[in-house]
PDB file of C-alpha atoms in Angstrom:
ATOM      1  CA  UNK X 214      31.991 277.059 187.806  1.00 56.00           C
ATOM      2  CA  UNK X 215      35.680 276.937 188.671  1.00 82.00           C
ATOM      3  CA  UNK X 216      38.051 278.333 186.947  1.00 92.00           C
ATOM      4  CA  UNK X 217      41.696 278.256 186.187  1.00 95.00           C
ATOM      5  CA  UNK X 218      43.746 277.278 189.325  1.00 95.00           C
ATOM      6  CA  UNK X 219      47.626 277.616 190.021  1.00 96.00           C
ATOM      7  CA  UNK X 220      49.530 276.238 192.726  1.00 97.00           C
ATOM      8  CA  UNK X 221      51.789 277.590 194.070  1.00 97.00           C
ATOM      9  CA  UNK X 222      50.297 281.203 194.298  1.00 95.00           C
ATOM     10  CA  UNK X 223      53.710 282.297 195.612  1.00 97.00           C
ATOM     11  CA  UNK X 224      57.163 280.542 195.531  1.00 97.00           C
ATOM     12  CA  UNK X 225      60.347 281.680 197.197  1.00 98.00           C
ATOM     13  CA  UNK X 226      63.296 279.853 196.264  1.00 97.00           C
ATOM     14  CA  UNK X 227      67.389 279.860 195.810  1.00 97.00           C
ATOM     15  CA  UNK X 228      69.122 280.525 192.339  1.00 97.00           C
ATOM     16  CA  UNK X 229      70.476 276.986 191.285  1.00 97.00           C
ATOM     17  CA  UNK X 230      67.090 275.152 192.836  1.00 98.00           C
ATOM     18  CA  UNK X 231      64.547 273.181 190.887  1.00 98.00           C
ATOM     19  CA  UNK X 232      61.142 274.488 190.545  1.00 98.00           C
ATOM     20  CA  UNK X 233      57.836 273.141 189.060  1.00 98.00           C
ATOM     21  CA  UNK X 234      54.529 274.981 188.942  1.00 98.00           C
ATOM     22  CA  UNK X 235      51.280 273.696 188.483  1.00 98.00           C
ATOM     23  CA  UNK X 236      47.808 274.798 186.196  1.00 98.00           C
ATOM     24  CA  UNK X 237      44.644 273.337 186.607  1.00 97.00           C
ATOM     25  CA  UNK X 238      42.366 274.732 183.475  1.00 97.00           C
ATOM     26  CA  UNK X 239      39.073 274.564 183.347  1.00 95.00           C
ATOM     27  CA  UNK X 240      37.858 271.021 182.620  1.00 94.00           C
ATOM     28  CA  UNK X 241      37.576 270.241 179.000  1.00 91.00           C
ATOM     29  CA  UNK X 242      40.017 272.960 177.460  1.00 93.00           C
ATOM     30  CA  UNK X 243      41.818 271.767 175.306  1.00 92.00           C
ATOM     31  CA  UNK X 244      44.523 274.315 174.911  1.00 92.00           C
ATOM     32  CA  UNK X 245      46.819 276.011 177.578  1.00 94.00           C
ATOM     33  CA  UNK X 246      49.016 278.163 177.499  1.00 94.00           C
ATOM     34  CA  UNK X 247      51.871 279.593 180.217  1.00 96.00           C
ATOM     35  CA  UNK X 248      53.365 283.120 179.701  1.00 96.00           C
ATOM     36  CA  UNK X 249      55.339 284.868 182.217  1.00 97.00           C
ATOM     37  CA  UNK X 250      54.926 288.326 183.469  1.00 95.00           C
ATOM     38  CA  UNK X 251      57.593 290.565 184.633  1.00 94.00           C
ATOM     39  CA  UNK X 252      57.265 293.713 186.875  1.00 90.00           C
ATOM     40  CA  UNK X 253      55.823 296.507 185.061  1.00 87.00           C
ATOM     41  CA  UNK X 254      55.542 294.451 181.524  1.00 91.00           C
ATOM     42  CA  UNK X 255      52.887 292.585 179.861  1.00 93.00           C
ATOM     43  CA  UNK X 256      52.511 288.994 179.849  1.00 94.00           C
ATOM     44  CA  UNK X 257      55.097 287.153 177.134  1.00 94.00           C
ATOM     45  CA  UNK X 258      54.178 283.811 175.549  1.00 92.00           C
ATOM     46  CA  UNK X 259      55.857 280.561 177.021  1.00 95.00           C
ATOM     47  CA  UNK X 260      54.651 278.129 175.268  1.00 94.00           C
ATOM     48  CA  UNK X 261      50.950 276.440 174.088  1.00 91.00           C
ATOM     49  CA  UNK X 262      49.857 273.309 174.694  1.00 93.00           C
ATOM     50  CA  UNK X 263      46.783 271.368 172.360  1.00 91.00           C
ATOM     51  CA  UNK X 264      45.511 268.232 174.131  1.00 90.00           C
ATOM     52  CA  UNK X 265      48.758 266.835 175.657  1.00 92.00           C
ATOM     53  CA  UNK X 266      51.102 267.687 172.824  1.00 90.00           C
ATOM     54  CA  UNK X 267      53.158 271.298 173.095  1.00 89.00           C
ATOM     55  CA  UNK X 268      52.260 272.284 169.606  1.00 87.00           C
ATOM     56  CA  UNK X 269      54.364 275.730 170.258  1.00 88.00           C
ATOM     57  CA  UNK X 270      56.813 276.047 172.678  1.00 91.00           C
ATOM     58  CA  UNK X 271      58.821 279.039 170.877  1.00 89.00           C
ATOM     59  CA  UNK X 272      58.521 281.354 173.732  1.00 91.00           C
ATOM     60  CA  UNK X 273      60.183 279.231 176.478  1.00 95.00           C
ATOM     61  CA  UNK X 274      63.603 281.332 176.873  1.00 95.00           C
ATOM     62  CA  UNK X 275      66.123 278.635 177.218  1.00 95.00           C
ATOM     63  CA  UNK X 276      66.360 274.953 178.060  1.00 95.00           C
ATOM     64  CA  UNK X 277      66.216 275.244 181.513  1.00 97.00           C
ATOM     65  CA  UNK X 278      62.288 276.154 181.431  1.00 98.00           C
ATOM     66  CA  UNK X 279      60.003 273.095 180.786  1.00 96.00           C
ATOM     67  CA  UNK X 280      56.499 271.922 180.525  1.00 97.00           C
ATOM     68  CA  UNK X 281      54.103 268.941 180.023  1.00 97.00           C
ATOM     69  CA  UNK X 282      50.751 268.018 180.406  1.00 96.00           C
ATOM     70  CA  UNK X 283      50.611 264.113 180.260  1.00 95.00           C
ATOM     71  CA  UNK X 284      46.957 263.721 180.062  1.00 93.00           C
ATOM     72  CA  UNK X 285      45.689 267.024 178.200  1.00 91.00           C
ATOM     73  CA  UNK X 286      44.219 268.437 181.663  1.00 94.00           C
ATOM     74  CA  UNK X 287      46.712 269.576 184.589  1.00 97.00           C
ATOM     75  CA  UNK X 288      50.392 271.053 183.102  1.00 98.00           C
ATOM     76  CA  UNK X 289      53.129 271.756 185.339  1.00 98.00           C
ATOM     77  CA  UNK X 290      56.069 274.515 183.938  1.00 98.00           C
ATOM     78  CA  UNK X 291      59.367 273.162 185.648  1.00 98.00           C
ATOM     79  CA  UNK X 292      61.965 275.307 185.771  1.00 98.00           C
ATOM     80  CA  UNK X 293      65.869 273.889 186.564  1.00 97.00           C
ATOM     81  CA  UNK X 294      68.945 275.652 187.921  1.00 97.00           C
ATOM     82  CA  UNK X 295      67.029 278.819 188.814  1.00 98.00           C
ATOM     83  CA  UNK X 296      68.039 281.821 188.222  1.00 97.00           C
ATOM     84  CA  UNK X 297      67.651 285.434 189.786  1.00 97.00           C
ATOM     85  CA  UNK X 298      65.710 286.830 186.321  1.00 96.00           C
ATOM     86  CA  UNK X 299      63.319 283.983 186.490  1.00 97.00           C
ATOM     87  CA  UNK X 300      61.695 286.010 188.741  1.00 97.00           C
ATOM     88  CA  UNK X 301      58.194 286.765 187.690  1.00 97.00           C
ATOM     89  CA  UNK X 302      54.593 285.957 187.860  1.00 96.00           C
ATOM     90  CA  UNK X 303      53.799 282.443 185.867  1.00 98.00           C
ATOM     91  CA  UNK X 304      50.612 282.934 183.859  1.00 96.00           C
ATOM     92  CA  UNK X 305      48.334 280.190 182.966  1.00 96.00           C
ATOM     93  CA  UNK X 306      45.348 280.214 180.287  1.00 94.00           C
ATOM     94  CA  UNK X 307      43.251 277.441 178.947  1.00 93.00           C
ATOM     95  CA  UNK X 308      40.392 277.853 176.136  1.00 90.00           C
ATOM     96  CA  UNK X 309      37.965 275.347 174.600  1.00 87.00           C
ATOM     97  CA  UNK X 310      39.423 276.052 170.887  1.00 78.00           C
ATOM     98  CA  UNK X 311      42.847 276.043 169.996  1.00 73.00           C
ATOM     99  CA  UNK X 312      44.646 278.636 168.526  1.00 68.00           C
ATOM    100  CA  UNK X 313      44.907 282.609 170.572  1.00 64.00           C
ATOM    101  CA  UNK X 314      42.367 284.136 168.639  1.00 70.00           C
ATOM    102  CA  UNK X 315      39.639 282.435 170.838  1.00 77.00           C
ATOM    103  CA  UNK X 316      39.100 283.799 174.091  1.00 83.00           C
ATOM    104  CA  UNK X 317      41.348 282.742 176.561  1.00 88.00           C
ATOM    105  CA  UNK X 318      40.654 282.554 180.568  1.00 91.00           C
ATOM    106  CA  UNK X 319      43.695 282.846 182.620  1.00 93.00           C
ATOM    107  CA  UNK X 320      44.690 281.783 185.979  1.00 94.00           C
ATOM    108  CA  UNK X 321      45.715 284.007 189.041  1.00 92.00           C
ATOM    109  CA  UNK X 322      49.479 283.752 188.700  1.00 94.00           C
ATOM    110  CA  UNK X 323      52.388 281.886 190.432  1.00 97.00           C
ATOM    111  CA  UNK X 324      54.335 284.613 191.901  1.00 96.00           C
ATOM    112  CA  UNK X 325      58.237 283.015 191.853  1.00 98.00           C
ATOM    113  CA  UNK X 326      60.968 285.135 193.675  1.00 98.00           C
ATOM    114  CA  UNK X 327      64.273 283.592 193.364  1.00 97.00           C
ATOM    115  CA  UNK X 328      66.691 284.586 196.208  1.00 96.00           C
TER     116      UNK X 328
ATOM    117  CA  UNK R  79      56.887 290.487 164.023  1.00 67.00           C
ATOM    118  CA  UNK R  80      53.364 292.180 165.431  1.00 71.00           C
ATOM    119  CA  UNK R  81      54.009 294.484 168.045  1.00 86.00           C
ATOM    120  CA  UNK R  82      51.357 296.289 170.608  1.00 93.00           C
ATOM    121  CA  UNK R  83      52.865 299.835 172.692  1.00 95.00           C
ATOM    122  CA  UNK R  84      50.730 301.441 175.201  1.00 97.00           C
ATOM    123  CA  UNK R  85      52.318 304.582 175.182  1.00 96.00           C
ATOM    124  CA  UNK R  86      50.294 305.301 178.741  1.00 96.00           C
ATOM    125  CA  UNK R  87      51.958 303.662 182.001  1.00 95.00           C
ATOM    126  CA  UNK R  88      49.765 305.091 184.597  1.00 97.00           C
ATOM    127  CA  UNK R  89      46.331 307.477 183.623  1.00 97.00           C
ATOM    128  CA  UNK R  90      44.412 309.010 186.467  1.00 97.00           C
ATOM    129  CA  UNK R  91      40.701 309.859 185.985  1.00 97.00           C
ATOM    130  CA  UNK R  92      37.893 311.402 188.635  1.00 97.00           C
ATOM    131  CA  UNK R  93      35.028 308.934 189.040  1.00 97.00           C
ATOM    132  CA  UNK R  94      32.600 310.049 186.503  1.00 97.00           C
ATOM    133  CA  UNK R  95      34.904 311.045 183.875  1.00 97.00           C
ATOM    134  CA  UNK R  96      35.408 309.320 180.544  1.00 97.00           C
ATOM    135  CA  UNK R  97      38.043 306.937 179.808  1.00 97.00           C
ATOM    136  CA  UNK R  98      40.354 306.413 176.716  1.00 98.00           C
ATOM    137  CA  UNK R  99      43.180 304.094 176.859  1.00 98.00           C
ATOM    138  CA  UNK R 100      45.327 304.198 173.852  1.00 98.00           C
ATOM    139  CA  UNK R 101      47.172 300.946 171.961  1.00 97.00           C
ATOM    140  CA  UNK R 102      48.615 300.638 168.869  1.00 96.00           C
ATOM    141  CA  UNK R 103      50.118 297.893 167.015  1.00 92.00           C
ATOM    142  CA  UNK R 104      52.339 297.322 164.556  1.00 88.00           C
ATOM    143  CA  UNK R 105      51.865 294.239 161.964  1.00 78.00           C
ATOM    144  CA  UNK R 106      51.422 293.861 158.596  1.00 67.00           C
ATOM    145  CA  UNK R 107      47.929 292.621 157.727  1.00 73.00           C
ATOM    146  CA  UNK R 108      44.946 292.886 159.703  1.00 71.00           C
ATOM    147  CA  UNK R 109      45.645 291.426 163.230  1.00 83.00           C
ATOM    148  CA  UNK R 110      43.365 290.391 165.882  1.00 89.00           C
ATOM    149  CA  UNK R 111      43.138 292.498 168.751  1.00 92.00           C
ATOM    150  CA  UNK R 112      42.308 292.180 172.397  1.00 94.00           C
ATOM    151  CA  UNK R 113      41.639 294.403 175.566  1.00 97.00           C
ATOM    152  CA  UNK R 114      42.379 292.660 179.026  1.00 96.00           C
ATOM    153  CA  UNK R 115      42.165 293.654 182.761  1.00 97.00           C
ATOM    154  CA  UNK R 116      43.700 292.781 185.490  1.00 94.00           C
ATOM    155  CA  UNK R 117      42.667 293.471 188.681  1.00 90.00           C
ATOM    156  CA  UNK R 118      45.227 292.838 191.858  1.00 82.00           C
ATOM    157  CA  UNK R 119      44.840 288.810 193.333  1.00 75.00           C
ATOM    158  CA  UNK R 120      42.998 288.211 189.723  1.00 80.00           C
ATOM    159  CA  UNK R 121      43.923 287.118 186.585  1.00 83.00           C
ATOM    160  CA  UNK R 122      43.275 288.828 183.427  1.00 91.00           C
ATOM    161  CA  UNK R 123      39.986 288.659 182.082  1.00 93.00           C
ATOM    162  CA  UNK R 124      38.694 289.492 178.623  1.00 93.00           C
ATOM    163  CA  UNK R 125      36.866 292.874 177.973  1.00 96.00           C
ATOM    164  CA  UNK R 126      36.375 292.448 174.345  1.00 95.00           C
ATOM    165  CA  UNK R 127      38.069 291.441 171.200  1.00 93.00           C
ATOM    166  CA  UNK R 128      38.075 292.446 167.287  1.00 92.00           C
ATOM    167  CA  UNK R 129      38.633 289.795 164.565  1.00 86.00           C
ATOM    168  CA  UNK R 130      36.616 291.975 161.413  1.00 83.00           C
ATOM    169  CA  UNK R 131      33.434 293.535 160.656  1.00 85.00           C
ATOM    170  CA  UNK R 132      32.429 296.484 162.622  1.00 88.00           C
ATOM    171  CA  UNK R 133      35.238 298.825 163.737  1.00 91.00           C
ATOM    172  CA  UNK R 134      33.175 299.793 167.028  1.00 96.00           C
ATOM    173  CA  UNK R 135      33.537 297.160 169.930  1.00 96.00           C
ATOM    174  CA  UNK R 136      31.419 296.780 172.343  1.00 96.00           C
ATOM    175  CA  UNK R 137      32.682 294.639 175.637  1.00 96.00           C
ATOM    176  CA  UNK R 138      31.914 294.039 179.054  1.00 96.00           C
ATOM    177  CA  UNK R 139      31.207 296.370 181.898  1.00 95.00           C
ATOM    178  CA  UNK R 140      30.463 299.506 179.561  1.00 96.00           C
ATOM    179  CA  UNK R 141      33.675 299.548 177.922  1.00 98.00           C
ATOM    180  CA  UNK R 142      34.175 299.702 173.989  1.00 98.00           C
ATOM    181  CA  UNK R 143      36.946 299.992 171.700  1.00 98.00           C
ATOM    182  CA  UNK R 144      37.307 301.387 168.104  1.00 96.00           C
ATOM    183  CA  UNK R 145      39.697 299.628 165.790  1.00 94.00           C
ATOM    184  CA  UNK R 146      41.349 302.237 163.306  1.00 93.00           C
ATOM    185  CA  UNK R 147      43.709 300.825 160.583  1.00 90.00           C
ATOM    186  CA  UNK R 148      44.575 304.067 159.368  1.00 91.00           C
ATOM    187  CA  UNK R 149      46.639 305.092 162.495  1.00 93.00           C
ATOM    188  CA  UNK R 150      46.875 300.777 163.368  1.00 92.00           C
ATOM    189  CA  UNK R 151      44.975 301.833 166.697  1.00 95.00           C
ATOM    190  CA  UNK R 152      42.991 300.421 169.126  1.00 96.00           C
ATOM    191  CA  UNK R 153      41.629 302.155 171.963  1.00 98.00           C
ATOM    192  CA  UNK R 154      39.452 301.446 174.353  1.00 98.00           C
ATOM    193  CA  UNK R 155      37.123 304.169 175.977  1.00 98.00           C
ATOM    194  CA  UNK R 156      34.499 303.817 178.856  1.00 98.00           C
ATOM    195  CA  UNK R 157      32.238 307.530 179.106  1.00 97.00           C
ATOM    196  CA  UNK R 158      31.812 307.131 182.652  1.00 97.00           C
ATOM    197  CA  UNK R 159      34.612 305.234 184.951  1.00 97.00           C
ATOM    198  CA  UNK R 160      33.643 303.862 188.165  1.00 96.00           C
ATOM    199  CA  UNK R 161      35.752 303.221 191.401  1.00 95.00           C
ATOM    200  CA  UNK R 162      35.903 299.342 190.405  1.00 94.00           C
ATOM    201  CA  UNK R 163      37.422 300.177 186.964  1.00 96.00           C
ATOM    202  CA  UNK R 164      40.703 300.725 188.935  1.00 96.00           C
ATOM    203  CA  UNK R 165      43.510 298.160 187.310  1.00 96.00           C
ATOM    204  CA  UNK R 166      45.641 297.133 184.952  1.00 96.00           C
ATOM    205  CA  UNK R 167      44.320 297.119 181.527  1.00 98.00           C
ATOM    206  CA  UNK R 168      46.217 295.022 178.911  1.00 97.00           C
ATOM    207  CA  UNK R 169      45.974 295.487 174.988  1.00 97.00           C
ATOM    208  CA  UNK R 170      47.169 292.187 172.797  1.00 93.00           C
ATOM    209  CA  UNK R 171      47.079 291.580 169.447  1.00 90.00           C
ATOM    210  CA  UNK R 172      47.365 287.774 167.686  1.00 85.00           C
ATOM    211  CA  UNK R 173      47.942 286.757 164.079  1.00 72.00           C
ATOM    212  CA  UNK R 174      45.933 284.659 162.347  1.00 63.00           C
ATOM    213  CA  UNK R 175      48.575 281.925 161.546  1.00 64.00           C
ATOM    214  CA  UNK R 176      49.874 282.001 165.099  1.00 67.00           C
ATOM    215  CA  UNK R 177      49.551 281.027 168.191  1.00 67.00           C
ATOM    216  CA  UNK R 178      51.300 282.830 170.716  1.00 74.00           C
ATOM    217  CA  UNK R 179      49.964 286.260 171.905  1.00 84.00           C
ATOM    218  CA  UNK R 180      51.616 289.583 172.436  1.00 89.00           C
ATOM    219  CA  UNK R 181      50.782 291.750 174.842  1.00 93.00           C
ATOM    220  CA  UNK R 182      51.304 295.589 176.116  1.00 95.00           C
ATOM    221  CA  UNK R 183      53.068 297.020 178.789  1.00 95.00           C
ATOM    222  CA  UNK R 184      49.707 297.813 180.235  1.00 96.00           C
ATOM    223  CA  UNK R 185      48.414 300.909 181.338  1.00 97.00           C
ATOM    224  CA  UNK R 186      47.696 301.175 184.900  1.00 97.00           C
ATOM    225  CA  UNK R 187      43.938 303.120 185.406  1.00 97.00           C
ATOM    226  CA  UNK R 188      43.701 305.168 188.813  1.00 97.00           C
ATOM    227  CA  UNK R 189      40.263 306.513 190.047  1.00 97.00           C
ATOM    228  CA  UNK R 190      39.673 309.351 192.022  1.00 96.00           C
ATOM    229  CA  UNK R 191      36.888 309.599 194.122  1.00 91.00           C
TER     230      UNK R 191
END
């Protein structure tokens, strides 16, 4: 079956620019989540979405960085007035439970380079 | 807060050789712990996880790890690596009361032929 899609898989922008990046999870997971990978570092937790609430969005860094998921399926991370340290690959994960102790299957990455 | 440190960035092993990758973790009661890879143009997939019972592992593709509280370890071995074992292997640990997983540095695995 399919599995967790992003879109863009690579985005080159200009610091100041808007930016939104999309997830498609695996139909009928009902949790996401978005961390964000540096170069040479692990992935670090964005935020968690259950159904189409964000019932932990500790890990976003700032209020520039943004995310919904109107109908608990598709999320989009938005991201305004880029920055050159927003650079990194966007992670997406979706699972069938909520909560991180269940497995979670992750998406290939949005590479974002900001210029 | 929990912590995970892979103290290995890059380990190179011959094909045929065994395989330990070490993590450790730092947190206060008994976490849950994971072992990811990542291979390049893929996204992380799960090798296998520990939430209690049995300290020894096992996961997918031959791999296991052994979860040691004494030295708050995790490792994960394979006894014979193969050419496709090459990537990025991730070690993450998540409390039970929370949501948001933390992940390692990563070691990255080499194999020689």
């Amino acid at each position: 079956g399919a599995g967790v899609s992003q879109t863009p898989s690579n985005k080159v922008t200009e610091k100041g620019k808007y930016v939104e990046l999309r997830c498609d999870p695996i139909s009928g997971h009902t949790a996401l989540y978005w961390y964000r990978q540096s170069l040479g570092q692990g992935p670090e937790f964005l935020i968690y979405f259950q159904g189409t609430g964000a019932a932990d969005d500790s890990g976003l860094p700032n209020d520039r960085f943004f995310a919904v998921r109107p109908e608990g399926s598709v999320s989009t991370l938005k991201i305004q007035r880029t920055e050159r340290g927003d650079s990194a690959v966007y992670l997406c994960a979706s699972s069938p439970l909520s909560g991180s102790v269940n497995e979670q299957f992750f998406g290939p990455g949005t590479r974002l380079t900001v210029l | 807060a929990q912590s995970v440190t892979q103290p290995d960035i890059h380990i190179t092993v011959s094909e045929g050789a065994s395989l330990e990758l070490r993590c450790n973790y730092s947190y206060g009661a008994t976490p849950y712990l994971f072992w990811y890879v990542q291979s390049p143009g893929q996204g992380l997939q799960l090798l296998l996880k520990y939430f209690s019972g049995d300290t020894l592992v096992q996961g997918i593709k031959g791999f296991e790890a052994e979860f040691k509280r004494s030295q708050s370890s995790f490792n994960l071995r394979k006894p014979s690596v193969h050419w496709s074992d090459a990537a990025e292997y991730f070690c993450a640990v998540v409390t039970y009361n929370n949501n948001d997983m933390r992940f390692g540095a990563g070691t990255r695995l080499t194999v020689k032929p």
